[in-house]
Amino acid sequence: WFSVGSVNNPQSLLARMLNIAGGLTTRTLTYSTHCIRAITPYVSGVDESSAKQTSWENVLKHSKVIIMWSNDMLNTNQIAWGVPLHESYEYLEKLKELVKLGK
């Protein structure tokens, strides 16, 4: 759906077609950000799209349950649009160890 090219960009083509048919409203932010805004107030009590992120140290120290929903952090981190934060790999290894220990 998202294309970085200017030729045959599906968002631009759809907007042109909808303008011909009478108009449209454009999007703000991204699909992912809107999903985060919709669900995180119910899960964590705050809009996570604009909040500071919780550090991995706090997550590992204070969480009883960690839910990774439709997530492959190792794979996704390598194909991120921006610069991937490879610092998270050490915490994922610590998380694996905690799971093995049953904590």
Tab-separated table of C-alpha atoms in Angstrom, residues 53-64 66 73 87-95 98:
chain	number	residue	atom	x	y	z
A	53	GLN	CA	8.685	4.645	25.317
A	54	THR	CA	9.256	2.480	28.350
A	55	SER	CA	12.817	1.196	28.571
A	56	TRP	CA	13.531	-2.487	28.116
A	57	GLU	CA	15.071	-2.534	31.592
A	58	ASN	CA	11.731	-1.489	33.117
A	59	VAL	CA	9.763	-3.883	30.943
A	60	LEU	CA	11.897	-6.860	31.981
A	61	LYS	CA	12.048	-5.849	35.640
A	62	HIS	CA	8.400	-4.967	36.273
A	63	SER	CA	6.294	-7.011	33.854
A	64	LYS	CA	4.518	-10.203	34.815
A	66	ILE	CA	4.533	-9.468	28.003
A	73	MET	CA	10.847	-8.038	16.470
A	87	GLU	CA	20.229	-2.160	21.057
A	88	SER	CA	17.013	-4.119	21.614
A	89	TYR	CA	18.628	-7.446	20.675
A	90	GLU	CA	20.357	-7.844	24.037
A	91	TYR	CA	17.021	-7.328	25.832
A	92	LEU	CA	15.306	-9.882	23.652
A	93	GLU	CA	17.987	-12.366	24.677
A	94	LYS	CA	17.383	-11.497	28.359
A	95	LEU	CA	13.649	-11.973	27.785
A	98	LEU	CA	13.596	-15.192	31.710
